[in-house]
């Protein structure tokens, strides 16, 4: 209206007001109306006068001044009726109402449920802490921020890319434990026996005990091999290593080393193959992943069991002085050199006792002893009869207490006591066996006594100052191996070729075994080993099978508890035996 | 990482083992030796059970976490190894000859 143009109204209401002027409805006859009419008349008169005055001003200037005075009284007349009350009412037209609805599509919703537990909160806090920690480290390492970041990022992507969920390290562990659980289920009665079975009948049988067979460890690859050596791991009491090779001179094949755990009897934990049959094994007493191995072709090797690769970390060769004949036994040394290098001894049929030193890159050797032939007393004195040939060593053992003393058993049946300090002479020679001495072992508690087992079907007990055996046990069959029990000075066990295990306790019965039990049918038993912690023994046979047996309580008697008492026990026994013989 | 494969094969061929199932984060079985209907059932039910068991362990002590879960029933035993990325389930009948 005001702009005198057509205005575009964007939204048209039902009714559009084009001109709006407020008006009053006045009753014509009221005072107000009269006044208004008078006012209009006055205004009309004033207007007429004004117009008259406007026209003549062109005539004279003097008349201009009169004008304003004339108009003023007009105004004053308009202001009046302040005391008259008048009521005014106005009514506007109400627009009719109309309802209007719009509905919109609801935004897409998803129902969200979450339960917040205490550990969710804990997790969130831990994550936050971790993030803060990482940030701090990033700030601190401002010198090389790029390298770190790149490495981290690369590692993560690599891990995610290649392995995925299936083969991550946690999956490895989980699968391994799962396998053990499955095994435990299958062999659950054996596992229970292992832990809890105690042969109650032992209470009634004095002087007798039994061996309860537990798990059998068997590997397809070891089927036709003989078990040549068993060694328990000094750190993990359920882990043991088995060496497979062959005792037959004619049938020589490759060798195998398997490490089994009692927790998983169906599959070895670690396996290594060697070119020639394994004859001897020993775990290092402190670095329990190092395994020293002696082979049929005279090589010695050192394996690190943790390596997945099938190669030894050290190996001796012709150049580095390997033996020319089978290595029958290896033994780690506890004492550390000045240079902190680990070393071990080996004995072989070529008559040499050698000390091997593990330097950084290779094995270096040092002949400690050469086993000279000792003639019988009937022959002429030593100087004439030494023909320059050496006796073949079959086994040796270091004294537990005085480490420099060791005894060596030979193929001729003699046992020699030697010392690391003297290279040329034996300290003592013990003659008693007629055939090869397969095993010699010092007693764990008594530092002066040792046992020997020989192919002449006997086991003899010696005291190292006495050149004649103190006691002798005839086992009716070729003896493969004999071991002392680690918990008692008077208990030892022997295995024979007829598949029997004999356990002797000299405290109980000096002449007969406490237990004589046939373990395997149609197989010769070759090796035996006691476990230090559990009352278990392992027996290996020539079919490649290892059987574990639990000792019944009678066999485990440990009457004395201190080393001195143990020694006392044995001393008494020996005195009696000596008296008996004399 | 063929160690994992080998071990799984051995478990599968062990006496009494009926099957192995590996389920990922979202509850989808990614590897199984049983038929698919049973697998899907196992996956759903066992995952719930494992997370409930985990909740129990962690609510009692926030620093603890669930390692393994074994459910032994009349007919067989279900062994579960839960983890952040996956759940490994093995079903075995321990008294099978």
XYZ file of C-alpha atoms in Angstrom:
679
model
C 0.000 0.000 0.000
C 2.630 2.414 1.091
C 4.984 1.725 -1.719
C 2.295 1.940 -4.309
C 3.594 -1.221 -5.900
C 2.363 -4.666 -6.046
C 4.138 -6.567 -3.387
C 4.651 -10.234 -3.727
C 3.472 -11.885 -0.633
C 5.069 -15.259 -0.350
C 2.527 -16.892 1.804
C -1.024 -15.999 1.490
C -3.186 -16.353 4.511
C -6.840 -16.847 4.168
C -7.382 -13.235 4.444
C -5.008 -10.600 3.415
C -5.287 -7.111 4.820
C -4.604 -4.566 2.221
C -5.663 -1.544 4.073
C -6.231 -1.343 7.695
C -7.467 1.645 9.505
C -8.826 1.696 12.926
C -12.049 3.298 13.341
C -14.296 4.029 16.236
C -17.948 3.703 16.294
C -19.374 6.675 18.004
C -22.880 7.198 19.062
C -23.953 10.199 17.112
C -25.836 11.958 19.760
C -23.203 11.659 22.500
C -21.125 14.500 23.655
C -18.135 13.180 22.007
C -19.767 13.029 18.683
C -20.913 16.648 18.989
C -17.489 17.721 19.903
C -16.023 15.870 17.009
C -18.455 17.433 14.616
C -17.559 20.878 15.972
C -13.935 19.985 15.614
C -14.417 19.033 12.027
C -16.156 22.322 11.382
C -13.349 24.206 13.015
C -10.806 22.319 11.006
C -12.684 23.029 7.831
C -12.805 26.736 8.701
C -9.132 26.733 9.555
C -8.347 25.047 6.343
C -10.334 27.560 4.351
C -8.644 30.434 6.155
C -5.255 28.898 5.591
C -5.865 28.586 1.953
C -7.042 32.196 1.753
C -3.933 33.296 3.527
C -1.703 31.309 1.305
C -3.007 32.940 -1.804
C -2.535 36.563 -0.896
C 0.930 36.305 0.723
C 2.423 37.088 -2.547
C 0.901 40.486 -2.089
C 2.540 41.673 1.100
C 5.146 40.395 3.552
C 3.592 41.951 6.560
C 0.691 39.661 6.469
C 2.883 36.574 6.944
C 3.497 37.244 10.573
C -0.173 37.159 11.322
C -0.543 33.664 10.186
C 1.116 31.748 12.971
C -0.772 33.672 15.628
C -3.944 32.862 13.934
C -3.289 29.221 13.862
C -2.199 28.837 17.440
C -5.606 29.297 19.058
C -6.916 26.621 16.790
C -4.723 24.062 18.424
C -5.657 24.961 21.930
C -9.253 24.429 21.189
C -8.555 20.860 20.122
C -7.200 19.920 23.570
C -10.095 19.533 25.852
C -12.445 16.936 27.395
C -9.933 15.319 29.710
C -12.477 14.848 32.436
C -15.204 13.377 30.446
C -15.138 9.635 30.749
C -15.839 7.734 27.708
C -15.710 4.110 27.159
C -14.413 2.713 24.040
C -14.882 -0.732 22.843
C -13.645 -2.279 19.757
C -14.251 -5.597 18.258
C -12.115 -7.114 15.661
C -13.347 -9.707 13.394
C -12.103 -13.089 14.369
C -10.743 -15.175 11.675
C -12.221 -18.631 11.505
C -9.742 -21.208 12.646
C -8.767 -24.133 10.593
C -6.616 -27.036 11.817
C -3.655 -28.028 9.870
C -1.467 -31.087 10.342
C 1.806 -32.156 8.896
C 3.549 -35.381 9.518
C 7.138 -36.115 8.666
C 8.917 -39.399 8.277
C 10.678 -40.338 11.477
C 14.468 -40.410 11.189
C 15.847 -43.944 10.998
C 16.322 -45.305 14.507
C 18.153 -48.290 15.791
C 17.637 -49.773 19.207
C 20.871 -49.831 21.198
C 21.389 -52.022 24.220
C 24.450 -52.076 26.326
C 25.111 -53.447 29.735
C 27.855 -51.726 31.594
C 29.703 -53.937 33.976
C 32.450 -53.136 36.351
C 35.083 -54.553 34.131
C 33.960 -52.525 31.155
C 34.723 -49.442 33.184
C 38.054 -50.864 34.228
C 38.935 -51.646 30.632
C 38.092 -48.142 29.542
C 40.305 -46.663 32.226
C 43.160 -48.962 31.336
C 42.910 -48.034 27.693
C 42.905 -44.391 28.529
C 45.935 -44.805 30.719
C 47.722 -46.718 28.044
C 46.971 -44.013 25.513
C 48.289 -41.338 27.812
C 51.395 -43.341 28.425
C 51.987 -43.769 24.720
C 51.488 -40.072 24.148
C 53.996 -39.213 26.814
C 56.532 -41.512 25.277
C 55.984 -40.009 21.888
C 56.604 -36.583 23.306
C 59.712 -37.689 25.084
C 61.274 -39.322 22.063
C 61.133 -36.209 19.982
C 64.551 -36.904 18.587
C 63.444 -39.898 16.602
C 59.710 -39.636 16.275
C 59.574 -40.721 12.683
C 61.356 -44.006 13.085
C 59.261 -45.126 16.016
C 56.011 -44.278 14.387
C 56.924 -45.964 11.181
C 58.065 -49.106 12.923
C 54.925 -49.357 14.998
C 52.655 -48.780 12.088
C 54.509 -51.251 9.917
C 54.440 -53.920 12.564
C 50.768 -53.575 13.157
C 49.824 -53.770 9.535
C 52.115 -56.677 8.977
C 50.659 -58.537 11.864
C 47.145 -57.916 10.749
C 47.807 -58.595 7.125
C 49.715 -61.835 7.147
C 48.476 -63.715 10.106
C 44.907 -62.744 10.595
C 42.967 -64.285 13.382
C 43.733 -67.872 12.621
C 47.405 -67.979 13.179
C 48.124 -65.288 15.694
C 50.383 -66.112 18.611
C 47.496 -66.308 21.026
C 45.849 -68.874 18.794
C 49.016 -70.949 18.913
C 48.955 -71.063 22.646
C 45.250 -71.718 22.863
C 45.434 -74.581 20.393
C 48.332 -76.105 22.252
C 46.568 -76.008 25.570
C 43.463 -77.354 23.933
C 45.389 -80.324 22.637
C 46.636 -80.995 26.107
C 43.121 -80.774 27.479
C 41.887 -83.236 24.885
C 44.696 -85.564 25.806
C 43.925 -85.179 29.425
C 40.378 -86.225 28.766
C 41.341 -89.306 26.835
C 43.887 -90.344 29.340
C 41.988 -89.015 32.295
C 42.297 -92.157 34.315
C 46.008 -92.225 33.808
C 46.321 -88.619 34.793
C 44.395 -89.350 37.963
C 46.606 -92.298 38.673
C 49.671 -90.203 38.180
C 48.584 -87.761 40.777
C 46.624 -89.689 43.271
C 47.094 -93.396 43.035
C 48.928 -94.946 45.867
C 49.165 -98.661 45.904
C 47.433 -99.513 49.131
C 48.548 -103.084 48.999
C 52.019 -101.947 49.797
C 51.034 -101.582 53.370
C 50.552 -105.281 53.581
C 53.562 -106.313 51.675
C 56.734 -105.532 53.401
C 59.717 -105.573 51.221
C 57.859 -105.474 47.964
C 56.649 -102.789 45.728
C 55.078 -102.379 42.336
C 55.385 -100.142 39.353
C 52.194 -98.792 37.925
C 52.330 -98.198 34.202
C 51.197 -94.748 33.169
C 51.514 -93.137 29.784
C 53.285 -94.591 26.810
C 55.105 -92.221 24.553
C 55.411 -93.411 21.050
C 56.200 -91.729 17.792
C 55.764 -93.224 14.324
C 59.131 -92.005 13.204
C 60.837 -93.760 16.052
C 59.282 -97.090 15.305
C 62.321 -99.080 14.420
C 64.845 -97.266 16.443
C 66.199 -98.051 19.837
C 65.875 -95.626 22.659
C 69.458 -94.843 23.378
C 69.184 -92.097 25.928
C 66.679 -90.341 28.168
C 67.208 -87.119 30.027
C 64.823 -85.122 32.202
C 64.892 -81.352 31.959
C 66.226 -79.789 35.155
C 63.914 -76.815 35.046
C 60.602 -78.080 33.746
C 59.763 -81.224 35.629
C 57.407 -82.569 33.059
C 59.692 -82.228 30.063
C 62.138 -84.874 28.967
C 64.246 -85.566 25.913
C 64.655 -88.937 24.248
C 67.374 -89.870 21.837
C 66.777 -92.547 19.230
C 69.464 -94.421 17.428
C 70.615 -97.954 17.114
C 72.832 -100.174 19.146
C 73.367 -102.559 16.265
C 76.661 -102.212 14.568
C 75.241 -103.302 11.248
C 71.980 -101.457 11.117
C 72.772 -97.809 11.380
C 70.247 -95.191 10.341
C 69.455 -91.601 11.027
C 68.844 -90.407 14.512
C 65.992 -88.628 16.139
C 65.619 -86.492 19.225
C 62.161 -85.929 20.661
C 61.238 -83.779 23.598
C 58.033 -84.887 25.243
C 55.980 -83.374 27.958
C 53.971 -85.446 30.389
C 51.072 -83.127 29.684
C 50.813 -84.216 26.080
C 51.631 -87.870 25.634
C 50.490 -88.134 22.058
C 52.869 -85.762 20.379
C 56.363 -84.532 21.108
C 56.853 -80.883 21.844
C 60.070 -80.606 19.879
C 61.684 -82.893 17.319
C 65.106 -82.837 15.727
C 66.659 -85.210 13.245
C 70.315 -86.039 12.936
C 72.275 -87.838 10.283
C 73.528 -90.559 12.465
C 72.024 -92.355 15.423
C 71.883 -90.473 18.688
C 73.716 -92.204 21.491
C 73.775 -89.718 24.328
C 71.834 -86.714 25.544
C 72.237 -84.243 28.349
C 70.347 -81.109 29.318
C 72.387 -78.256 30.764
C 71.600 -77.936 34.473
C 71.213 -74.174 34.309
C 70.471 -73.207 30.741
C 67.713 -75.689 30.436
C 67.120 -75.243 26.749
C 70.584 -76.407 25.740
C 70.905 -80.055 24.870
C 74.222 -81.752 24.249
C 74.066 -84.720 21.898
C 76.541 -87.443 21.070
C 76.153 -89.429 17.860
C 77.093 -92.831 16.571
C 79.527 -91.414 14.067
C 81.435 -89.623 16.752
C 80.076 -86.114 16.292
C 78.927 -84.062 19.189
C 76.322 -81.368 18.761
C 74.637 -78.786 20.884
C 70.997 -78.036 20.206
C 68.920 -75.200 21.470
C 65.548 -76.765 22.041
C 63.744 -73.496 21.575
C 64.940 -73.151 17.986
C 62.404 -74.251 15.474
C 65.125 -75.045 12.966
C 66.315 -78.590 12.694
C 69.963 -77.719 12.997
C 72.200 -77.706 16.010
C 73.753 -74.481 17.121
C 77.120 -76.167 17.340
C 78.485 -79.250 15.728
C 81.878 -80.872 15.718
C 83.439 -82.173 12.542
C 86.534 -84.060 11.491
C 88.514 -80.886 11.568
C 87.434 -79.867 14.988
C 88.348 -83.155 16.498
C 85.280 -85.293 16.545
C 85.619 -88.772 17.872
C 86.340 -91.568 15.494
C 84.041 -93.950 17.273
C 80.587 -93.639 18.732
C 80.162 -91.159 21.535
C 78.576 -93.035 24.377
C 77.981 -90.324 26.869
C 78.017 -86.562 27.245
C 77.880 -84.541 30.428
C 77.690 -80.769 31.002
C 79.986 -79.079 33.426
C 78.579 -76.781 36.027
C 81.657 -74.795 36.798
C 82.028 -71.761 34.668
C 85.259 -70.768 33.105
C 86.817 -67.433 33.577
C 85.500 -66.646 30.156
C 81.987 -67.734 31.107
C 81.800 -70.266 28.363
C 79.832 -73.431 28.737
C 81.631 -76.713 28.365
C 80.875 -80.390 28.421
C 82.667 -83.701 28.407
C 82.247 -86.660 26.138
C 83.538 -90.189 26.200
C 83.884 -92.455 23.225
C 85.073 -95.855 22.103
C 88.145 -94.318 20.574
C 89.520 -94.041 24.059
C 89.359 -90.313 24.487
C 87.681 -88.286 27.137
C 87.311 -84.861 25.647
C 86.337 -81.500 26.975
C 84.386 -79.384 24.524
C 84.212 -75.673 24.922
C 81.408 -73.607 23.445
C 83.109 -70.485 22.236
C 81.181 -67.922 20.282
C 81.341 -69.477 16.881
C 82.420 -73.034 17.265
C 83.228 -75.936 19.501
C 86.803 -76.278 20.537
C 88.025 -79.451 22.055
C 90.634 -80.542 24.437
C 91.544 -84.115 25.174
C 91.414 -84.577 28.865
C 92.251 -88.191 29.104
C 93.292 -91.040 27.015
C 92.206 -94.392 28.239
C 95.153 -96.630 28.173
C 94.746 -100.335 28.262
C 95.490 -101.816 31.620
C 96.686 -105.330 31.515
C 95.857 -107.989 34.047
C 98.050 -108.455 37.036
C 99.461 -111.625 35.548
C 101.058 -109.796 32.675
C 104.298 -107.941 32.687
C 104.312 -104.430 34.117
C 102.513 -101.649 32.307
C 105.438 -100.141 30.448
C 105.961 -103.165 28.302
C 102.407 -104.080 27.519
C 100.979 -100.755 26.552
C 100.658 -101.321 22.868
C 99.703 -97.793 22.071
C 96.069 -98.681 21.662
C 93.430 -97.208 23.773
C 90.581 -98.734 25.636
C 87.138 -97.810 24.456
C 85.176 -95.818 26.970
C 81.536 -96.683 27.331
C 80.288 -94.521 30.096
C 81.429 -92.033 32.629
C 80.148 -90.010 35.497
C 81.408 -87.065 37.486
C 81.405 -87.108 41.240
C 78.594 -84.962 42.596
C 80.632 -83.406 45.337
C 84.229 -83.296 44.222
C 83.758 -82.275 40.694
C 87.168 -83.124 39.383
C 86.863 -86.821 40.073
C 85.223 -88.999 37.550
C 84.915 -92.656 36.798
C 85.006 -94.132 33.354
C 83.718 -97.550 32.387
C 85.413 -99.291 29.482
C 84.589 -101.922 26.948
C 87.009 -104.296 28.547
C 85.192 -104.292 31.818
C 87.563 -102.143 33.789
C 86.507 -99.028 35.553
C 88.990 -96.268 36.025
C 88.884 -93.421 38.422
C 90.463 -90.299 37.011
C 90.812 -86.698 37.797
C 90.575 -83.675 35.601
C 93.831 -82.519 36.998
C 95.937 -85.520 36.002
C 95.953 -86.356 32.354
C 98.094 -89.364 32.071
C 97.475 -91.621 34.975
C 94.484 -93.259 36.444
C 94.018 -92.683 40.096
C 92.590 -96.103 40.542
C 91.381 -99.040 38.555
C 88.537 -101.258 39.507
C 88.409 -104.679 38.042
C 85.382 -106.733 38.494
C 83.403 -106.902 35.344
C 84.240 -109.192 32.504
C 82.397 -107.399 29.772
C 81.673 -103.839 28.769
C 80.509 -101.567 31.479
C 77.459 -99.801 30.127
C 76.789 -97.447 32.969
C 78.585 -96.016 35.927
C 76.923 -93.635 38.301
C 77.931 -91.991 41.532
C 75.430 -92.003 44.352
C 73.570 -88.698 44.686
C 73.934 -88.495 48.419
C 77.038 -90.473 49.217
C 80.119 -89.074 47.510
C 82.188 -92.206 47.771
C 79.948 -94.849 46.364
C 79.120 -95.674 42.790
C 77.300 -98.335 40.837
C 78.208 -100.024 37.624
C 76.133 -102.073 35.237
C 77.649 -104.350 32.711
C 76.875 -106.726 29.886
C 78.065 -109.603 32.042
C 74.621 -109.634 33.677
C 75.704 -108.039 36.918
C 75.369 -104.756 38.744
C 78.132 -103.974 41.178
C 78.371 -101.481 44.005
C 81.783 -99.955 44.646
C 83.338 -97.743 47.207
C 85.954 -95.660 45.573
C 88.843 -96.458 47.864
C 88.332 -100.172 47.486
C 89.465 -101.824 44.266
C 87.080 -104.698 44.770
C 83.320 -104.370 44.523
C 81.454 -104.091 47.786
C 78.292 -105.747 46.529
C 77.293 -107.511 43.408
C 73.840 -108.250 42.047
C 73.201 -110.827 39.412
C 70.208 -110.076 37.267
C 69.987 -113.114 35.020
C 70.044 -111.128 31.870
C 72.097 -108.467 30.159
C 71.746 -105.215 32.013
C 71.042 -102.178 29.892
C 71.182 -99.397 32.435
C 71.192 -98.664 36.131
C 70.335 -95.452 37.990
C 70.320 -94.319 41.583
C 67.138 -92.808 42.919
C 67.523 -89.117 43.633
C 65.604 -89.249 46.874
C 67.353 -92.049 48.705
C 70.900 -93.261 48.913
C 69.969 -96.903 48.996
C 67.485 -97.214 46.176
C 68.413 -97.909 42.607
C 66.765 -99.372 39.542
C 68.091 -101.458 36.691
C 66.688 -102.578 33.348
C 67.469 -105.775 31.543
C 67.094 -107.194 28.084
C 64.219 -109.431 29.053
C 61.945 -106.440 29.463
C 62.103 -106.279 33.218
C 62.740 -103.467 35.621
C 64.423 -104.317 38.883
C 64.200 -101.890 41.775
C 66.490 -102.481 44.703
C 66.359 -100.910 48.103
C 69.455 -101.887 49.985
C 67.988 -100.719 53.206
C 65.244 -103.271 53.014
C 66.774 -106.191 51.258
C 70.351 -106.542 50.273
C 70.194 -109.387 47.866
C 66.876 -109.344 46.185
C 65.086 -106.639 44.353
C 62.088 -104.998 45.949
C 60.357 -105.149 42.647
C 60.963 -107.143 39.539
C 58.398 -106.312 36.946
C 58.072 -107.063 33.286
C 57.150 -103.923 31.498
C 57.311 -104.666 27.839
C 56.669 -107.806 25.886
C 59.156 -108.837 23.281
C 61.386 -105.895 23.704
C 64.647 -105.204 25.344
C 64.752 -102.384 27.760
C 67.575 -100.061 27.070
C 67.450 -97.016 29.327
C 65.927 -95.791 32.546
C 65.649 -92.413 34.232
C 64.204 -91.134 37.490
C 62.287 -87.862 37.734
C 63.523 -85.590 40.473
C 60.188 -84.321 41.557
C 57.539 -86.883 40.796
C 57.784 -90.545 41.692
C 57.993 -91.466 38.044
C 60.511 -93.415 36.079
C 60.861 -93.551 32.358
C 61.930 -96.715 30.638
C 62.985 -96.869 27.026
C 63.046 -99.962 24.886
C 64.382 -101.000 21.553
C 61.074 -100.594 19.733
C 61.152 -96.850 20.084
C 58.618 -96.707 22.869
C 58.950 -94.991 26.229
C 56.853 -96.148 29.121
C 56.348 -94.114 32.211
C 55.801 -95.907 35.486
C 54.793 -94.749 38.890
C 56.663 -96.063 41.887
C 54.587 -97.490 44.642
C 55.097 -96.181 48.166
C 57.247 -99.046 49.295
C 59.768 -98.201 46.697
C 59.794 -94.580 47.646
C 60.741 -94.944 51.232
C 62.963 -92.245 52.412
C 63.810 -93.185 55.936
C 66.555 -90.670 56.313
C 66.182 -87.061 55.344
C 69.557 -85.418 55.630
C 72.540 -86.271 53.495
C 74.549 -87.354 56.473
C 71.935 -89.832 57.501
C 71.855 -91.160 53.993
C 75.537 -91.692 54.043
C 75.330 -93.367 57.387
C 72.804 -95.794 56.054
C 74.963 -96.757 53.193
C 78.090 -96.991 55.270
C 76.496 -99.411 57.622
C 75.331 -101.529 54.765
C 78.680 -101.606 53.197
C 80.417 -102.555 56.372
C 78.098 -105.458 56.752
C 78.673 -106.471 53.181
C 82.419 -106.262 53.481
C 82.417 -108.278 56.603
C 80.268 -110.817 54.895
C 82.627 -111.179 51.986
C 85.732 -111.424 53.998
C 52.262 -70.840 11.359
C 51.595 -74.324 10.060
C 52.157 -75.410 13.643
C 48.628 -74.297 14.369
C 47.273 -76.232 11.415
C 49.170 -79.322 12.397
C 48.035 -79.179 15.969
C 44.457 -78.697 14.877
C 44.671 -81.709 12.619
C 46.031 -83.753 15.468
C 43.314 -82.657 17.827
C 40.723 -83.526 15.234
C 42.087 -87.015 14.764
C 42.403 -87.624 18.483
C 40.296 -90.285 20.090
C 36.750 -89.150 20.797
C 36.941 -85.664 19.313
C 33.715 -84.855 17.495
C 34.715 -81.540 16.015
C 36.454 -78.193 16.192
C 34.854 -74.798 15.527
C 36.583 -71.443 15.313
C 34.283 -68.434 15.609
C 35.353 -64.872 14.972
C 34.425 -61.633 16.724
C 31.043 -61.237 15.100
C 29.908 -64.730 15.965
C 30.425 -66.134 12.499
C 32.120 -69.506 12.332
C 35.205 -69.238 10.148
C 36.427 -72.787 10.424
C 34.585 -75.943 11.333
C 34.678 -79.682 11.036
C 31.032 -80.275 11.882
C 28.042 -79.730 9.633
C 26.734 -76.216 9.287
C 23.475 -76.460 11.217
C 25.140 -77.706 14.353
C 28.008 -75.318 13.861
C 25.765 -72.293 13.785
C 23.987 -73.434 16.910
C 27.171 -74.071 18.771
C 28.636 -70.777 17.665
C 25.731 -68.724 18.934
C 25.152 -70.547 22.198
C 28.733 -71.082 23.225
C 29.701 -67.497 22.485
C 27.030 -66.257 24.825
C 28.065 -68.683 27.511
C 31.699 -67.734 27.194
C 30.991 -64.031 27.457
C 28.797 -64.568 30.495
C 31.496 -66.659 32.138
C 34.016 -63.979 31.350
C 31.776 -61.378 32.867
C 31.598 -63.412 36.065
C 35.346 -63.745 36.337
C 36.013 -60.106 35.633
C 33.329 -58.699 37.841
C 34.776 -60.548 40.788
C 38.209 -59.149 40.050
C 38.762 -56.651 37.274
C 42.334 -57.656 36.728
C 41.449 -61.267 36.159
C 40.418 -62.692 32.826
C 38.913 -65.931 31.554
C 41.401 -68.342 30.044
C 39.464 -71.529 29.333
C 36.043 -72.914 29.912
C 35.081 -76.585 30.047
C 31.516 -77.801 30.122
C 31.210 -81.466 30.879
C 27.875 -83.069 30.188
C 26.636 -86.617 30.200
C 27.388 -87.265 26.598
C 30.431 -85.180 25.894
C 32.672 -82.308 26.906
C 32.787 -78.892 25.301
C 36.081 -77.070 25.709
C 36.146 -73.369 24.925
C 39.134 -71.053 24.571
C 37.779 -67.474 24.335
C 39.871 -64.523 23.251
C 39.426 -60.977 22.058
C 39.535 -61.905 18.399
C 38.084 -65.376 18.308
C 36.585 -68.279 20.193
C 37.945 -71.818 19.791
C 35.516 -74.633 20.573
C 36.365 -78.342 20.728
C 33.765 -81.024 21.362
C 35.030 -84.351 22.655
C 33.514 -87.502 23.955
C 36.004 -88.541 26.591
C 34.832 -92.063 27.053
C 34.913 -93.048 23.408
C 37.071 -96.061 22.650
